[in-house]
mmCIF file of C-alpha atoms in Angstrom:
data_model
loop_
_atom_site.group_PDB
_atom_site.id
_atom_site.type_symbol
_atom_site.label_atom_id
_atom_site.label_comp_id
_atom_site.label_asym_id
_atom_site.label_seq_id
_atom_site.Cartn_x
_atom_site.Cartn_y
_atom_site.Cartn_z
ATOM 1 C CA MET A 9 9.718 20.240 3.397
ATOM 2 C CA VAL A 10 10.078 16.805 4.230
ATOM 3 C CA LYS A 11 12.051 16.324 7.316
ATOM 4 C CA LYS A 12 15.478 14.569 7.548
ATOM 5 C CA LEU A 13 15.233 10.602 9.088
ATOM 6 C CA ASN A 14 18.434 11.008 10.382
ATOM 7 C CA ASN A 15 19.239 8.542 13.071
ATOM 8 C CA MET A 16 16.973 5.811 12.039
ATOM 9 C CA ARG A 17 17.013 1.990 11.224
ATOM 10 C CA TYR A 18 13.795 1.073 9.458
ATOM 11 C CA LEU A 19 12.484 -2.897 9.318
ATOM 12 C CA ILE A 20 10.809 -2.667 6.215
ATOM 13 C CA THR A 21 8.507 -5.786 5.139
ATOM 14 C CA GLY A 22 7.826 -6.148 1.757
ATOM 15 C CA ALA A 23 10.262 -4.222 0.508
ATOM 16 C CA SER A 24 10.385 -6.175 -2.711
ATOM 17 C CA GLY A 25 6.369 -5.023 -3.687
ATOM 18 C CA PHE A 26 4.810 -2.440 -5.525
ATOM 19 C CA ILE A 27 5.380 -0.268 -2.550
ATOM 20 C CA GLY A 28 8.328 -1.070 -0.569
ATOM 21 C CA ARG A 29 10.602 -1.310 -3.862
ATOM 22 C CA ASN A 30 9.233 1.873 -4.885
ATOM 23 C CA LEU A 31 9.381 3.203 -1.117
ATOM 24 C CA VAL A 32 13.224 2.180 -0.788
ATOM 25 C CA LYS A 33 14.335 3.918 -3.529
ATOM 26 C CA GLN A 34 13.126 7.313 -3.281
ATOM 27 C CA LEU A 35 14.214 6.769 1.019
ATOM 28 C CA LEU A 36 17.607 5.512 -0.938
ATOM 29 C CA SER A 37 17.726 9.090 -3.280
ATOM 30 C CA THR A 38 18.454 11.081 -0.106
ATOM 31 C CA ASN A 39 21.659 11.437 1.812
ATOM 32 C CA ASP A 40 19.627 10.646 5.110
ATOM 33 C CA ASP A 41 21.616 10.079 7.617
ATOM 34 C CA PHE A 42 19.215 6.495 7.947
ATOM 35 C CA GLU A 43 19.889 2.556 7.686
ATOM 36 C CA LEU A 44 16.977 0.130 6.531
ATOM 37 C CA LEU A 45 16.363 -3.589 7.320
ATOM 38 C CA LEU A 46 14.475 -5.181 4.367
ATOM 39 C CA VAL A 47 12.297 -7.718 4.876
ATOM 40 C CA GLN A 48 11.648 -9.675 1.595
ATOM 41 C CA ARG A 49 11.106 -12.557 -0.301
ATOM 42 C CA ASP A 50 12.959 -12.034 -3.091
ATOM 43 C CA LEU A 51 16.123 -11.621 -4.315
ATOM 44 C CA PRO A 52 17.440 -7.980 -3.147
ATOM 45 C CA VAL A 53 17.764 -5.257 -5.847
ATOM 46 C CA PHE A 54 18.994 -2.370 -3.630
ATOM 47 C CA LYS A 55 22.674 -1.956 -3.424
ATOM 48 C CA ASP A 56 23.460 0.829 -0.479
ATOM 49 C CA LYS A 57 25.364 0.393 2.505
ATOM 50 C CA ARG A 58 22.369 1.743 4.717
ATOM 51 C CA VAL A 59 21.034 -1.611 3.228
ATOM 52 C CA THR A 60 20.709 -4.992 5.559
ATOM 53 C CA VAL A 61 18.530 -7.582 3.823
ATOM 54 C CA LYS A 62 16.985 -10.705 5.174
ATOM 55 C CA LEU A 63 14.799 -12.847 2.876
ATOM 56 C CA LEU A 64 12.354 -14.617 5.221
ATOM 57 C CA ASP A 65 9.019 -15.579 3.901
ATOM 58 C CA LEU A 66 6.678 -14.312 6.598
ATOM 59 C CA ASN A 67 5.039 -17.659 7.022
ATOM 60 C CA GLU A 68 7.973 -18.401 9.259
ATOM 61 C CA ASP A 69 9.071 -17.450 13.028
ATOM 62 C CA ILE A 70 9.961 -14.032 13.152
ATOM 63 C CA ILE A 71 11.104 -13.489 16.463
ATOM 64 C CA SER A 72 13.697 -16.183 16.177
ATOM 65 C CA ASN A 73 14.773 -14.333 12.653
ATOM 66 C CA PHE A 74 15.101 -10.835 14.424
ATOM 67 C CA LYS A 75 16.653 -12.154 17.975
ATOM 68 C CA ASP A 76 20.267 -10.180 17.601
ATOM 69 C CA GLU A 77 18.922 -7.344 14.944
ATOM 70 C CA ASN A 78 17.770 -3.877 16.298
ATOM 71 C CA PHE A 79 15.484 -1.109 14.829
ATOM 72 C CA ASP A 80 13.814 1.957 15.799
ATOM 73 C CA TYR A 81 10.544 2.177 13.558
ATOM 74 C CA ILE A 82 8.518 -1.009 12.137
ATOM 75 C CA ILE A 83 7.221 -0.711 8.259
ATOM 76 C CA HIS A 84 4.950 -3.165 7.768
ATOM 77 C CA LEU A 85 4.121 -3.779 3.671
ATOM 78 C CA ALA A 86 4.097 -6.988 3.112
ATOM 79 C CA GLN A 87 0.617 -8.840 1.885
ATOM 80 C CA SER A 88 0.396 -12.282 1.198
ATOM 81 C CA PRO A 89 1.198 -13.022 -3.285
ATOM 82 C CA HIS A 90 -1.938 -14.964 -2.689
ATOM 83 C CA PHE A 91 -4.601 -12.904 -1.691
ATOM 84 C CA ARG A 92 -6.802 -13.813 -3.236
ATOM 85 C CA ASP A 93 -6.809 -16.832 -3.916
ATOM 86 C CA PHE A 94 -9.321 -18.196 -0.851
ATOM 87 C CA PRO A 95 -9.556 -20.932 0.868
ATOM 88 C CA ASP A 96 -6.611 -22.685 -0.883
ATOM 89 C CA TYR A 97 -4.269 -20.078 0.456
ATOM 90 C CA ALA A 98 -5.955 -19.564 3.276
ATOM 91 C CA ILE A 99 -3.183 -20.198 6.175
ATOM 92 C CA ASP A 100 -0.311 -18.365 3.833
ATOM 93 C CA ILE A 101 -3.097 -14.709 3.999
ATOM 94 C CA PHE A 102 -3.462 -15.159 7.953
ATOM 95 C CA ASN A 103 0.254 -15.732 8.502
ATOM 96 C CA VAL A 104 1.076 -12.816 6.112
ATOM 97 C CA ASN A 105 -1.689 -10.335 7.240
ATOM 98 C CA THR A 106 -2.157 -11.373 10.451
ATOM 99 C CA ARG A 107 -0.406 -13.338 12.697
ATOM 100 C CA SER A 108 2.800 -11.608 11.585
ATOM 101 C CA VAL A 109 1.762 -8.337 12.715
ATOM 102 C CA VAL A 110 1.440 -9.671 16.328
ATOM 103 C CA GLU A 111 4.084 -11.254 16.092
ATOM 104 C CA LEU A 112 6.793 -8.361 15.002
ATOM 105 C CA ALA A 113 4.626 -5.618 17.432
ATOM 106 C CA ASN A 114 5.716 -8.320 20.384
ATOM 107 C CA LEU A 115 9.676 -8.044 18.711
ATOM 108 C CA GLY A 116 8.574 -4.273 18.278
ATOM 109 C CA ILE A 117 7.685 -3.765 22.701
ATOM 110 C CA SER A 118 11.359 -5.746 22.760
ATOM 111 C CA LYS A 119 13.275 -3.915 21.284
ATOM 112 C CA GLY A 120 11.825 -0.455 21.812
ATOM 113 C CA ILE A 121 10.728 0.805 18.959
ATOM 114 C CA LYS A 122 9.581 4.203 18.277
ATOM 115 C CA GLY A 123 6.496 3.347 15.981
ATOM 116 C CA PHE A 124 4.725 0.383 13.435
ATOM 117 C CA LEU A 125 3.268 1.947 10.301
ATOM 118 C CA TYR A 126 0.873 -0.917 9.200
ATOM 119 C CA ALA A 127 -0.803 -1.211 4.996
ATOM 120 C CA SER A 128 -3.874 -2.017 5.695
ATOM 121 C CA THR A 129 -6.509 -1.234 2.758
ATOM 122 C CA GLY A 130 -9.632 0.528 1.376
ATOM 123 C CA SER A 131 -11.559 -3.045 0.821
ATOM 124 C CA VAL A 132 -11.446 -3.059 5.235
ATOM 125 C CA TYR A 133 -14.468 -0.102 3.828
ATOM 126 C CA ASP A 134 -18.654 -1.156 3.826
ATOM 127 C CA MET A 135 -19.231 -0.165 0.235
ATOM 128 C CA ASN A 136 -21.954 1.680 0.419
ATOM 129 C CA GLY A 137 -21.757 4.301 -2.257
ATOM 130 C CA GLY A 138 -21.061 6.928 -0.265
ATOM 131 C CA ILE A 139 -17.444 9.316 0.190
ATOM 132 C CA LEU A 140 -15.191 6.871 2.277
ATOM 133 C CA ASN A 141 -13.233 8.610 5.792
ATOM 134 C CA GLU A 142 -11.878 6.683 8.694
ATOM 135 C CA SER A 143 -15.310 6.785 10.647
ATOM 136 C CA SER A 144 -17.153 5.039 7.953
ATOM 137 C CA PRO A 145 -18.462 1.566 8.224
ATOM 138 C CA THR A 146 -16.079 -1.599 7.539
ATOM 139 C CA ASN A 147 -17.174 -5.018 6.701
ATOM 140 C CA ALA A 148 -15.113 -8.023 5.804
ATOM 141 C CA SER A 149 -16.447 -8.684 2.323
ATOM 142 C CA SER A 150 -13.448 -11.494 1.724
ATOM 143 C CA PHE A 151 -10.655 -13.032 3.654
ATOM 144 C CA TYR A 152 -8.027 -10.202 2.397
ATOM 145 C CA ALA A 153 -10.338 -7.622 4.027
ATOM 146 C CA ALA A 154 -11.128 -10.007 6.971
ATOM 147 C CA THR A 155 -7.101 -10.539 7.885
ATOM 148 C CA LYS A 156 -6.525 -6.596 7.596
ATOM 149 C CA ILE A 157 -9.401 -5.451 9.328
ATOM 150 C CA ALA A 158 -8.148 -7.898 12.647
ATOM 151 C CA SER A 159 -4.742 -6.705 12.247
ATOM 152 C CA GLU A 160 -6.035 -2.972 12.219
ATOM 153 C CA THR A 161 -8.092 -4.365 15.506
ATOM 154 C CA LEU A 162 -5.217 -6.705 17.140
ATOM 155 C CA LEU A 163 -2.879 -3.533 17.361
ATOM 156 C CA VAL A 164 -4.608 -1.320 19.014
ATOM 157 C CA PRO A 165 -3.341 -1.569 22.772
ATOM 158 C CA TYR A 166 -0.171 -2.374 21.195
ATOM 159 C CA SER A 167 -0.229 1.596 21.356
ATOM 160 C CA ASN A 168 0.720 1.903 25.427
ATOM 161 C CA TYR A 169 4.445 1.262 23.987
ATOM 162 C CA PHE A 170 4.933 2.918 20.819
ATOM 163 C CA SER A 171 3.101 4.887 18.332
ATOM 164 C CA VAL A 172 0.537 2.921 16.094
ATOM 165 C CA ASP A 173 -0.355 3.977 12.169
ATOM 166 C CA ILE A 174 -2.910 2.303 10.160
ATOM 167 C CA LEU A 175 -2.719 3.699 6.400
ATOM 168 C CA ARG A 176 -5.627 2.134 4.035
ATOM 169 C CA ILE A 177 -4.327 1.877 0.751
ATOM 170 C CA PHE A 178 -6.750 2.737 -2.427
ATOM 171 C CA ASN A 179 -5.965 1.481 -5.675
ATOM 172 C CA PRO A 180 -1.925 2.338 -6.102
ATOM 173 C CA TYR A 181 -1.067 2.333 -9.716
ATOM 174 C CA GLY A 182 2.402 2.702 -10.834
ATOM 175 C CA PRO A 183 4.987 1.678 -14.311
ATOM 176 C CA ASN A 184 6.134 -1.924 -13.088
ATOM 177 C CA GLN A 185 2.888 -2.511 -11.272
ATOM 178 C CA LYS A 186 1.971 -5.961 -12.009
ATOM 179 C CA GLY A 187 -1.073 -8.734 -11.464
ATOM 180 C CA MET A 188 -3.532 -5.687 -10.009
ATOM 181 C CA LEU A 189 -6.744 -3.751 -11.822
ATOM 182 C CA LEU A 190 -4.984 -1.517 -13.921
ATOM 183 C CA PRO A 191 -1.878 -2.666 -15.584
ATOM 184 C CA GLY A 192 -4.751 -5.759 -15.813
ATOM 185 C CA LEU A 193 -6.974 -3.327 -17.775
ATOM 186 C CA ILE A 194 -4.187 -1.403 -19.730
ATOM 187 C CA GLU A 195 -3.061 -5.405 -20.883
ATOM 188 C CA ARG A 196 -6.628 -5.996 -21.324
ATOM 189 C CA ILE A 197 -7.618 -2.930 -23.799
ATOM 190 C CA ARG A 198 -3.510 -3.933 -25.484
ATOM 191 C CA ASN A 199 -5.227 -7.403 -26.584
ATOM 192 C CA GLU A 200 -8.412 -5.595 -27.561
ATOM 193 C CA GLU A 201 -9.981 -8.035 -24.989
ATOM 194 C CA ALA A 202 -14.048 -6.538 -24.159
ATOM 195 C CA ILE A 203 -13.745 -4.769 -20.748
ATOM 196 C CA ASN A 204 -16.882 -5.513 -18.184
ATOM 197 C CA LEU A 205 -19.069 -1.738 -17.224
ATOM 198 C CA ASN A 206 -21.700 -2.206 -14.855
ATOM 199 C CA SER A 207 -24.322 1.004 -15.546
ATOM 200 C CA GLY A 208 -21.061 2.083 -18.224
ATOM 201 C CA LYS A 209 -18.887 2.655 -15.810
ATOM 202 C CA GLY A 210 -17.850 -0.093 -13.666
ATOM 203 C CA MET A 211 -15.765 1.139 -11.076
ATOM 204 C CA VAL A 212 -15.875 4.429 -9.476
ATOM 205 C CA PHE A 213 -12.132 5.599 -7.840
ATOM 206 C CA LYS A 214 -10.147 7.418 -6.819
ATOM 207 C CA PRO A 215 -6.725 5.723 -7.379
ATOM 208 C CA ILE A 216 -3.554 7.108 -6.957
ATOM 209 C CA PHE A 217 -0.324 7.600 -8.459
ATOM 210 C CA ILE A 218 2.744 5.780 -6.738
ATOM 211 C CA SER A 219 4.963 8.663 -6.319
ATOM 212 C CA ASP A 220 2.255 10.722 -4.361
ATOM 213 C CA LEU A 221 2.129 7.657 -2.824
ATOM 214 C CA VAL A 222 5.427 7.145 -1.423
ATOM 215 C CA GLU A 223 5.764 10.580 -0.651
ATOM 216 C CA LEU A 224 3.000 10.886 1.539
ATOM 217 C CA ILE A 225 4.285 7.900 3.251
ATOM 218 C CA ILE A 226 8.194 10.149 3.541
ATOM 219 C CA ARG A 227 6.741 12.165 4.520
ATOM 220 C CA PHE A 228 4.430 10.574 7.454
ATOM 221 C CA LEU A 229 7.511 8.942 8.422
ATOM 222 C CA GLY A 230 9.180 12.785 9.351
ATOM 223 C CA ILE A 231 6.441 13.325 11.887
ATOM 224 C CA GLU A 232 6.601 13.052 15.270
ATOM 225 C CA LYS A 233 4.900 10.041 16.748
ATOM 226 C CA LYS A 234 3.420 9.911 19.976
ATOM 227 C CA LYS A 235 1.850 6.927 21.863
ATOM 228 C CA GLU A 236 -1.630 7.162 19.832
ATOM 229 C CA TYR A 237 -3.656 5.013 17.600
ATOM 230 C CA ASN A 238 -4.785 6.404 14.014
ATOM 231 C CA ILE A 239 -5.987 5.675 11.057
ATOM 232 C CA TYR A 240 -5.187 7.646 7.693
ATOM 233 C CA ASN A 241 -7.062 6.167 4.116
ATOM 234 C CA LEU A 242 -4.619 6.506 1.710
ATOM 235 C CA GLY A 243 -5.813 7.452 -1.522
ATOM 236 C CA GLY A 244 -5.936 9.806 -4.210
ATOM 237 C CA SER A 245 -7.541 12.808 -5.308
ATOM 238 C CA GLU A 246 -9.406 12.647 -8.400
ATOM 239 C CA ILE A 247 -12.664 10.623 -8.631
ATOM 240 C CA THR A 248 -12.832 8.821 -12.121
ATOM 241 C CA ASP A 249 -13.653 5.249 -13.231
ATOM 242 C CA ILE A 250 -12.754 2.704 -15.397
ATOM 243 C CA GLY A 251 -15.283 3.332 -18.052
ATOM 244 C CA GLU A 252 -13.697 7.074 -18.108
ATOM 245 C CA ILE A 253 -9.534 5.082 -18.013
ATOM 246 C CA SER A 254 -10.511 2.756 -20.717
ATOM 247 C CA GLU A 255 -11.673 5.545 -23.150
ATOM 248 C CA GLU A 256 -7.885 7.034 -21.842
ATOM 249 C CA ILE A 257 -6.510 3.836 -22.052
ATOM 250 C CA ALA A 258 -7.106 3.109 -25.791
ATOM 251 C CA THR A 259 -6.702 6.510 -27.501
ATOM 252 C CA LEU A 260 -3.059 5.851 -25.944
ATOM 253 C CA LEU A 261 -2.464 2.757 -27.112
ATOM 254 C CA GLY A 262 -4.026 3.704 -29.997
ATOM 255 C CA LYS A 263 -6.937 0.696 -30.186
ATOM 256 C CA GLU A 264 -10.699 0.211 -30.154
ATOM 257 C CA LEU A 265 -12.217 -0.153 -26.933
ATOM 258 C CA ARG A 266 -14.209 -3.270 -27.216
ATOM 259 C CA LYS A 267 -16.580 -2.832 -24.123
ATOM 260 C CA ASN A 268 -19.761 -5.308 -22.412
ATOM 261 C CA VAL A 269 -22.267 -2.698 -21.201
ATOM 262 C CA VAL A 270 -24.420 -4.270 -17.968
ATOM 263 C CA ILE A 271 -27.280 -1.751 -18.481
ATOM 264 C CA ASP A 272 -28.636 -1.177 -14.607
ATOM 265 C CA ALA A 273 -26.276 -3.453 -13.312
ATOM 266 C CA PRO A 274 -24.793 -1.675 -9.618
ATOM 267 C CA VAL A 275 -22.105 0.381 -9.739
ATOM 268 C CA VAL A 276 -19.219 -0.043 -7.138
ATOM 269 C CA LYS A 277 -17.985 2.957 -5.113
ATOM 270 C CA LEU A 278 -14.629 2.786 -3.228
ATOM 271 C CA VAL A 279 -14.107 6.822 -2.883
ATOM 272 C CA ALA A 280 -11.615 7.678 -0.375
ATOM 273 C CA ASP A 281 -11.845 10.706 1.664
ATOM 274 C CA SER A 282 -7.471 11.103 2.108
ATOM 275 C CA GLN A 283 -7.725 14.991 3.319
ATOM 276 C CA LYS A 284 -7.032 13.931 7.554
ATOM 277 C CA LEU A 285 -3.602 12.378 5.848
ATOM 278 C CA TYR A 286 -2.802 15.456 3.030
ATOM 279 C CA SER A 287 -3.201 17.958 6.368
ATOM 280 C CA LYS A 288 -1.132 15.458 8.455
ATOM 281 C CA VAL A 289 1.755 15.764 6.352
ATOM 282 C CA ASN A 290 0.970 19.272 4.426
ATOM 283 C CA TYR A 291 1.155 17.797 1.188
ATOM 284 C CA PHE A 292 -1.449 16.782 -1.978
ATOM 285 C CA PRO A 293 -1.369 14.114 -4.785
ATOM 286 C CA VAL A 294 -0.367 15.966 -7.557
ATOM 287 C CA VAL A 295 0.074 13.620 -10.237
ATOM 288 C CA ASN A 296 -3.303 13.368 -12.177
ATOM 289 C CA TRP A 297 -5.378 9.953 -13.676
ATOM 290 C CA ARG A 298 -4.310 10.883 -17.289
ATOM 291 C CA ASP A 299 -0.736 11.632 -17.113
ATOM 292 C CA GLY A 300 -0.392 8.116 -14.213
ATOM 293 C CA ILE A 301 -2.222 6.203 -16.626
ATOM 294 C CA LYS A 302 0.225 7.699 -19.959
ATOM 295 C CA ASN A 303 3.248 7.065 -17.147
ATOM 296 C CA CYS A 304 1.649 3.029 -17.519
ATOM 297 C CA CYS A 305 0.812 2.714 -21.094
ATOM 298 C CA TYR A 306 4.094 3.903 -22.174
ATOM 299 C CA GLU A 307 6.397 2.135 -19.571
ATOM 300 C CA GLU A 308 9.406 0.532 -21.739
#
């Protein structure tokens, strides 16, 4: 049973993003007595007496914008919409992914918050082909990954003031997701474009459906927090690969799968061990990837 999140005010950044809007929607489906202070670039979509929205670009000064606001817990989900556009948008990526983390953490100290939850990424790992647990080596293989690693490190000393928890999120997907791996794959197959597959697989990974991801986060919020620093992988429970998923998508859409198989090319492996988080919150993902992909292919 998920503990009620009563008598808390949560500041949530990135509330209009894919994970953020699904998290807020699920939180508001409960009758818990909490408040949400949503920070987002886009116009609000949630109308609920428990919700206050602040339109803010995290490139702007954060501390002055929140001097009159109080809250108990920070959930930092925001990431730069230009996270792939290095070096042209390096400053935007850094400001949203790293500078904002320090400003929010300092703000948290002044507000006496209980905890800070930071959404990092599985991309921080050195993808050496093995199963990745929280102690696996990291590697700043991209500017985006470098900003996430920097933020994780910068948050360590703040655990002297409040709980700091890092969620390294691996390949989330679900209906109405835009601009990411799996919706892009569905669109290419729908348009009968060729799919590049190294050694017939492309990438081996464990995608996680959005409802499972949100459930894990909400359960985590209900756990008693201590002034300590923790890292958790947040990924799916089933190993699959782009080749296998592509076959399933083509079948669901009634399309011929056009493959560009690159023989003897290395297969990328981004396989997370998320058992630490599953055990912490007593929840195991329930949506298998075939059902999840079906929901994405048939979304309205």
